[in-house]
Amino acid sequence: MDVMETLYAAYLSGVEVSDLSPYFSDRLTKELGDARISPRIIASMGVDPMTGASDPELTQLRIAAGDAEAERAVVEVSFHNRRVPVELKFELVREPVHGWQIDHLEGRSGEVEWNTRSIVTAVERLNSSTE
């Protein structure tokens, strides 16, 4: 899936990826209220949800397309971040305007686990503390 290859190519090249709107589905972007993963959200969660770390250094990247249907697909991504194995599972949806977009994710880095719900919860918590 090109969307995953493009996203992780940015991380591998050292580009900081904070605006995930080009990668997240319209539904997920709306649920987050924004598709920016700010340093405050990463600090709240303890990890960047795309890399499993706050300061990523990725090696041994592997992207494998799993189950796919006409409008939904599963992609598994694995890599090492400073020698710690990281595994992510992405559920993608095909949107008419944008093509394939991330609609849900689950990740694990060592003993740390996260998913779309934990990202939304971190955003909600930060938004309520600033009101």
mmCIF file with all atom_site columns, C-alpha atoms in Angstrom:
data_model
loop_
_atom_site.group_PDB
_atom_site.id
_atom_site.type_symbol
_atom_site.label_atom_id
_atom_site.label_alt_id
_atom_site.label_comp_id
_atom_site.label_asym_id
_atom_site.label_entity_id
_atom_site.label_seq_id
_atom_site.pdbx_PDB_ins_code
_atom_site.Cartn_x
_atom_site.Cartn_y
_atom_site.Cartn_z
_atom_site.occupancy
_atom_site.B_iso_or_equiv
_atom_site.pdbx_formal_charge
_atom_site.auth_seq_id
_atom_site.auth_comp_id
_atom_site.auth_asym_id
_atom_site.auth_atom_id
_atom_site.pdbx_PDB_model_num
ATOM 1   C CA . MET A 1 1   ? 0.000   0.000  0.000  1.00 0.00 ? 1   MET A CA 1
ATOM 2   C CA . ASP A 1 2   ? 1.561   3.255  -1.147 1.00 0.00 ? 2   ASP A CA 1
ATOM 3   C CA . VAL A 1 3   ? 0.234   5.267  1.803  1.00 0.00 ? 3   VAL A CA 1
ATOM 4   C CA . MET A 1 4   ? 2.265   3.163  4.249  1.00 0.00 ? 4   MET A CA 1
ATOM 5   C CA . GLU A 1 5   ? 5.406   3.226  2.108  1.00 0.00 ? 5   GLU A CA 1
ATOM 6   C CA . THR A 1 6   ? 5.191   7.021  1.796  1.00 0.00 ? 6   THR A CA 1
ATOM 7   C CA . LEU A 1 7   ? 4.645   7.493  5.532  1.00 0.00 ? 7   LEU A CA 1
ATOM 8   C CA . TYR A 1 8   ? 7.536   5.293  6.600  1.00 0.00 ? 8   TYR A CA 1
ATOM 9   C CA . ALA A 1 9   ? 9.858   6.644  3.892  1.00 0.00 ? 9   ALA A CA 1
ATOM 10  C CA . ALA A 1 10  ? 9.516   10.020 5.653  1.00 0.00 ? 10  ALA A CA 1
ATOM 11  C CA . TYR A 1 11  ? 10.446  8.492  9.019  1.00 0.00 ? 11  TYR A CA 1
ATOM 12  C CA . LEU A 1 12  ? 13.407  6.629  7.498  1.00 0.00 ? 12  LEU A CA 1
ATOM 13  C CA . SER A 1 13  ? 14.727  9.820  5.938  1.00 0.00 ? 13  SER A CA 1
ATOM 14  C CA . GLY A 1 14  ? 14.589  11.621 9.289  1.00 0.00 ? 14  GLY A CA 1
ATOM 15  C CA . VAL A 1 15  ? 11.659  13.887 8.417  1.00 0.00 ? 15  VAL A CA 1
ATOM 16  C CA . GLU A 1 16  ? 9.489   14.766 11.411 1.00 0.00 ? 16  GLU A CA 1
ATOM 17  C CA . VAL A 1 17  ? 5.925   13.702 10.661 1.00 0.00 ? 17  VAL A CA 1
ATOM 18  C CA . SER A 1 18  ? 3.437   15.572 12.819 1.00 0.00 ? 18  SER A CA 1
ATOM 19  C CA . ASP A 1 19  ? 0.535   16.169 10.414 1.00 0.00 ? 19  ASP A CA 1
ATOM 20  C CA . LEU A 1 20  ? -1.022  12.809 9.660  1.00 0.00 ? 20  LEU A CA 1
ATOM 21  C CA . SER A 1 21  ? -4.022  14.162 7.730  1.00 0.00 ? 21  SER A CA 1
ATOM 22  C CA . PRO A 1 22  ? -2.594  12.925 4.399  1.00 0.00 ? 22  PRO A CA 1
ATOM 23  C CA . TYR A 1 23  ? -2.527  9.412  5.908  1.00 0.00 ? 23  TYR A CA 1
ATOM 24  C CA . PHE A 1 24  ? -5.590  9.277  8.211  1.00 0.00 ? 24  PHE A CA 1
ATOM 25  C CA . SER A 1 25  ? -9.122  8.652  7.000  1.00 0.00 ? 25  SER A CA 1
ATOM 26  C CA . ASP A 1 26  ? -11.649 11.472 7.101  1.00 0.00 ? 26  ASP A CA 1
ATOM 27  C CA . ARG A 1 27  ? -13.470 9.615  9.896  1.00 0.00 ? 27  ARG A CA 1
ATOM 28  C CA . LEU A 1 28  ? -10.348 9.278  12.047 1.00 0.00 ? 28  LEU A CA 1
ATOM 29  C CA . THR A 1 29  ? -9.239  12.862 11.399 1.00 0.00 ? 29  THR A CA 1
ATOM 30  C CA . LYS A 1 30  ? -12.702 14.061 12.477 1.00 0.00 ? 30  LYS A CA 1
ATOM 31  C CA . GLU A 1 31  ? -12.629 11.882 15.605 1.00 0.00 ? 31  GLU A CA 1
ATOM 32  C CA . LEU A 1 32  ? -9.229  13.306 16.554 1.00 0.00 ? 32  LEU A CA 1
ATOM 33  C CA . GLY A 1 33  ? -10.417 16.836 15.881 1.00 0.00 ? 33  GLY A CA 1
ATOM 34  C CA . ASP A 1 34  ? -7.128  17.273 14.037 1.00 0.00 ? 34  ASP A CA 1
ATOM 35  C CA . ALA A 1 35  ? -4.625  14.873 12.548 1.00 0.00 ? 35  ALA A CA 1
ATOM 36  C CA . ARG A 1 36  ? -1.558  16.404 14.170 1.00 0.00 ? 36  ARG A CA 1
ATOM 37  C CA . ILE A 1 37  ? 0.429   14.304 16.582 1.00 0.00 ? 37  ILE A CA 1
ATOM 38  C CA . SER A 1 38  ? 1.968   17.051 18.682 1.00 0.00 ? 38  SER A CA 1
ATOM 39  C CA . PRO A 1 39  ? 4.868   16.610 21.110 1.00 0.00 ? 39  PRO A CA 1
ATOM 40  C CA . ARG A 1 40  ? 2.277   17.002 23.899 1.00 0.00 ? 40  ARG A CA 1
ATOM 41  C CA . ILE A 1 41  ? 0.273   14.038 22.586 1.00 0.00 ? 41  ILE A CA 1
ATOM 42  C CA . ILE A 1 42  ? 3.430   11.944 22.241 1.00 0.00 ? 42  ILE A CA 1
ATOM 43  C CA . ALA A 1 43  ? 4.412   12.895 25.806 1.00 0.00 ? 43  ALA A CA 1
ATOM 44  C CA . SER A 1 44  ? 0.918   12.023 27.046 1.00 0.00 ? 44  SER A CA 1
ATOM 45  C CA . MET A 1 45  ? 0.977   8.628  25.325 1.00 0.00 ? 45  MET A CA 1
ATOM 46  C CA . GLY A 1 46  ? 4.668   7.968  25.926 1.00 0.00 ? 46  GLY A CA 1
ATOM 47  C CA . VAL A 1 47  ? 5.215   7.080  22.247 1.00 0.00 ? 47  VAL A CA 1
ATOM 48  C CA . ASP A 1 48  ? 4.715   8.365  18.729 1.00 0.00 ? 48  ASP A CA 1
ATOM 49  C CA . PRO A 1 49  ? 1.913   6.030  17.609 1.00 0.00 ? 49  PRO A CA 1
ATOM 50  C CA . MET A 1 50  ? 3.564   5.505  14.214 1.00 0.00 ? 50  MET A CA 1
ATOM 51  C CA . THR A 1 51  ? 6.991   4.513  15.579 1.00 0.00 ? 51  THR A CA 1
ATOM 52  C CA . GLY A 1 52  ? 6.600   3.342  19.173 1.00 0.00 ? 52  GLY A CA 1
ATOM 53  C CA . ALA A 1 53  ? 9.084   5.943  20.439 1.00 0.00 ? 53  ALA A CA 1
ATOM 54  C CA . SER A 1 54  ? 9.400   9.650  21.049 1.00 0.00 ? 54  SER A CA 1
ATOM 55  C CA . ASP A 1 55  ? 12.728  9.843  19.174 1.00 0.00 ? 55  ASP A CA 1
ATOM 56  C CA . PRO A 1 56  ? 12.586  7.234  16.395 1.00 0.00 ? 56  PRO A CA 1
ATOM 57  C CA . GLU A 1 57  ? 15.565  5.598  14.744 1.00 0.00 ? 57  GLU A CA 1
ATOM 58  C CA . LEU A 1 58  ? 14.088  2.909  12.502 1.00 0.00 ? 58  LEU A CA 1
ATOM 59  C CA . THR A 1 59  ? 15.857  -0.067 10.941 1.00 0.00 ? 59  THR A CA 1
ATOM 60  C CA . GLN A 1 60  ? 14.740  -3.334 9.337  1.00 0.00 ? 60  GLN A CA 1
ATOM 61  C CA . LEU A 1 61  ? 11.441  -1.898 8.084  1.00 0.00 ? 61  LEU A CA 1
ATOM 62  C CA . ARG A 1 62  ? 8.999   -4.458 6.688  1.00 0.00 ? 62  ARG A CA 1
ATOM 63  C CA . ILE A 1 63  ? 5.577   -3.582 5.252  1.00 0.00 ? 63  ILE A CA 1
ATOM 64  C CA . ALA A 1 64  ? 3.274   -6.488 4.456  1.00 0.00 ? 64  ALA A CA 1
ATOM 65  C CA . ALA A 1 65  ? -0.180  -6.177 2.976  1.00 0.00 ? 65  ALA A CA 1
ATOM 66  C CA . GLY A 1 66  ? -2.542  -8.649 4.566  1.00 0.00 ? 66  GLY A CA 1
ATOM 67  C CA . ASP A 1 67  ? -6.234  -9.158 3.985  1.00 0.00 ? 67  ASP A CA 1
ATOM 68  C CA . ALA A 1 68  ? -7.671  -6.849 1.350  1.00 0.00 ? 68  ALA A CA 1
ATOM 69  C CA . GLU A 1 69  ? -11.152 -6.239 0.045  1.00 0.00 ? 69  GLU A CA 1
ATOM 70  C CA . ALA A 1 70  ? -12.485 -3.642 -2.352 1.00 0.00 ? 70  ALA A CA 1
ATOM 71  C CA . GLU A 1 71  ? -12.849 -0.954 0.318  1.00 0.00 ? 71  GLU A CA 1
ATOM 72  C CA . ARG A 1 72  ? -10.813 -2.215 3.332  1.00 0.00 ? 72  ARG A CA 1
ATOM 73  C CA . ALA A 1 73  ? -7.329  -3.638 3.790  1.00 0.00 ? 73  ALA A CA 1
ATOM 74  C CA . VAL A 1 74  ? -4.989  -4.677 6.586  1.00 0.00 ? 74  VAL A CA 1
ATOM 75  C CA . VAL A 1 75  ? -1.290  -3.820 6.511  1.00 0.00 ? 75  VAL A CA 1
ATOM 76  C CA . GLU A 1 76  ? 1.252   -5.025 9.035  1.00 0.00 ? 76  GLU A CA 1
ATOM 77  C CA . VAL A 1 77  ? 4.387   -2.980 9.614  1.00 0.00 ? 77  VAL A CA 1
ATOM 78  C CA . SER A 1 78  ? 7.369   -4.085 11.656 1.00 0.00 ? 78  SER A CA 1
ATOM 79  C CA . PHE A 1 79  ? 10.788  -2.613 12.311 1.00 0.00 ? 79  PHE A CA 1
ATOM 80  C CA . HIS A 1 80  ? 13.348  -2.109 15.023 1.00 0.00 ? 80  HIS A CA 1
ATOM 81  C CA . ASN A 1 81  ? 13.580  1.197  16.820 1.00 0.00 ? 81  ASN A CA 1
ATOM 82  C CA . ARG A 1 82  ? 16.976  1.386  18.502 1.00 0.00 ? 82  ARG A CA 1
ATOM 83  C CA . ARG A 1 83  ? 17.007  -2.436 18.577 1.00 0.00 ? 83  ARG A CA 1
ATOM 84  C CA . VAL A 1 84  ? 13.527  -2.680 20.146 1.00 0.00 ? 84  VAL A CA 1
ATOM 85  C CA . PRO A 1 85  ? 11.117  -4.596 17.905 1.00 0.00 ? 85  PRO A CA 1
ATOM 86  C CA . VAL A 1 86  ? 7.975   -2.656 16.996 1.00 0.00 ? 86  VAL A CA 1
ATOM 87  C CA . GLU A 1 87  ? 4.871   -4.165 15.402 1.00 0.00 ? 87  GLU A CA 1
ATOM 88  C CA . LEU A 1 88  ? 1.899   -2.254 14.039 1.00 0.00 ? 88  LEU A CA 1
ATOM 89  C CA . LYS A 1 89  ? -1.295  -3.364 12.386 1.00 0.00 ? 89  LYS A CA 1
ATOM 90  C CA . PHE A 1 90  ? -3.162  -0.826 10.281 1.00 0.00 ? 90  PHE A CA 1
ATOM 91  C CA . GLU A 1 91  ? -6.704  -1.069 8.989  1.00 0.00 ? 91  GLU A CA 1
ATOM 92  C CA . LEU A 1 92  ? -7.053  1.003  5.838  1.00 0.00 ? 92  LEU A CA 1
ATOM 93  C CA . VAL A 1 93  ? -10.148 2.242  4.040  1.00 0.00 ? 93  VAL A CA 1
ATOM 94  C CA . ARG A 1 94  ? -10.343 3.335  0.432  1.00 0.00 ? 94  ARG A CA 1
ATOM 95  C CA . GLU A 1 95  ? -11.833 6.820  0.277  1.00 0.00 ? 95  GLU A CA 1
ATOM 96  C CA . PRO A 1 96  ? -13.172 8.085  -3.059 1.00 0.00 ? 96  PRO A CA 1
ATOM 97  C CA . VAL A 1 97  ? -11.193 11.348 -2.951 1.00 0.00 ? 97  VAL A CA 1
ATOM 98  C CA . HIS A 1 98  ? -8.017  10.287 -1.094 1.00 0.00 ? 98  HIS A CA 1
ATOM 99  C CA . GLY A 1 99  ? -7.486  6.608  -1.917 1.00 0.00 ? 99  GLY A CA 1
ATOM 100 C CA . TRP A 1 100 ? -6.171  4.327  0.841  1.00 0.00 ? 100 TRP A CA 1
ATOM 101 C CA . GLN A 1 101 ? -6.156  5.940  4.304  1.00 0.00 ? 101 GLN A CA 1
ATOM 102 C CA . ILE A 1 102 ? -5.455  4.711  7.848  1.00 0.00 ? 102 ILE A CA 1
ATOM 103 C CA . ASP A 1 103 ? -8.724  4.184  9.715  1.00 0.00 ? 103 ASP A CA 1
ATOM 104 C CA . HIS A 1 104 ? -7.463  2.226  12.733 1.00 0.00 ? 104 HIS A CA 1
ATOM 105 C CA . LEU A 1 105 ? -4.126  1.147  14.149 1.00 0.00 ? 105 LEU A CA 1
ATOM 106 C CA . GLU A 1 106 ? -2.750  -1.057 16.894 1.00 0.00 ? 106 GLU A CA 1
ATOM 107 C CA . GLY A 1 107 ? 0.876   -1.067 17.966 1.00 0.00 ? 107 GLY A CA 1
ATOM 108 C CA . ARG A 1 108 ? 3.330   -2.704 20.321 1.00 0.00 ? 108 ARG A CA 1
ATOM 109 C CA . SER A 1 109 ? 6.883   -1.736 21.254 1.00 0.00 ? 109 SER A CA 1
ATOM 110 C CA . GLY A 1 110 ? 8.328   -3.931 23.976 1.00 0.00 ? 110 GLY A CA 1
ATOM 111 C CA . GLU A 1 111 ? 5.729   -3.895 26.746 1.00 0.00 ? 111 GLU A CA 1
ATOM 112 C CA . VAL A 1 112 ? 4.038   -0.692 25.537 1.00 0.00 ? 112 VAL A CA 1
ATOM 113 C CA . GLU A 1 113 ? 0.802   -1.085 23.570 1.00 0.00 ? 113 GLU A CA 1
ATOM 114 C CA . TRP A 1 114 ? -1.409  1.546  21.947 1.00 0.00 ? 114 TRP A CA 1
ATOM 115 C CA . ASN A 1 115 ? -4.233  1.857  19.449 1.00 0.00 ? 115 ASN A CA 1
ATOM 116 C CA . THR A 1 116 ? -6.469  4.406  17.793 1.00 0.00 ? 116 THR A CA 1
ATOM 117 C CA . ARG A 1 117 ? -8.592  4.726  20.931 1.00 0.00 ? 117 ARG A CA 1
ATOM 118 C CA . SER A 1 118 ? -5.569  5.622  23.074 1.00 0.00 ? 118 SER A CA 1
ATOM 119 C CA . ILE A 1 119 ? -4.610  8.365  20.582 1.00 0.00 ? 119 ILE A CA 1
ATOM 120 C CA . VAL A 1 120 ? -8.142  9.800  20.672 1.00 0.00 ? 120 VAL A CA 1
ATOM 121 C CA . THR A 1 121 ? -8.153  9.614  24.494 1.00 0.00 ? 121 THR A CA 1
ATOM 122 C CA . ALA A 1 122 ? -4.808  11.454 24.695 1.00 0.00 ? 122 ALA A CA 1
ATOM 123 C CA . VAL A 1 123 ? -6.136  14.184 22.380 1.00 0.00 ? 123 VAL A CA 1
ATOM 124 C CA . GLU A 1 124 ? -9.371  14.513 24.382 1.00 0.00 ? 124 GLU A CA 1
ATOM 125 C CA . ARG A 1 125 ? -7.447  14.681 27.666 1.00 0.00 ? 125 ARG A CA 1
ATOM 126 C CA . LEU A 1 126 ? -5.154  17.415 26.361 1.00 0.00 ? 126 LEU A CA 1
ATOM 127 C CA . ASN A 1 127 ? -8.053  19.369 24.863 1.00 0.00 ? 127 ASN A CA 1
ATOM 128 C CA . SER A 1 128 ? -10.024 19.248 28.127 1.00 0.00 ? 128 SER A CA 1
ATOM 129 C CA . SER A 1 129 ? -7.002  20.407 30.155 1.00 0.00 ? 129 SER A CA 1
ATOM 130 C CA . THR A 1 130 ? -6.554  23.485 27.955 1.00 0.00 ? 130 THR A CA 1
ATOM 131 C CA . GLU A 1 131 ? -10.203 24.572 28.128 1.00 0.00 ? 131 GLU A CA 1
#
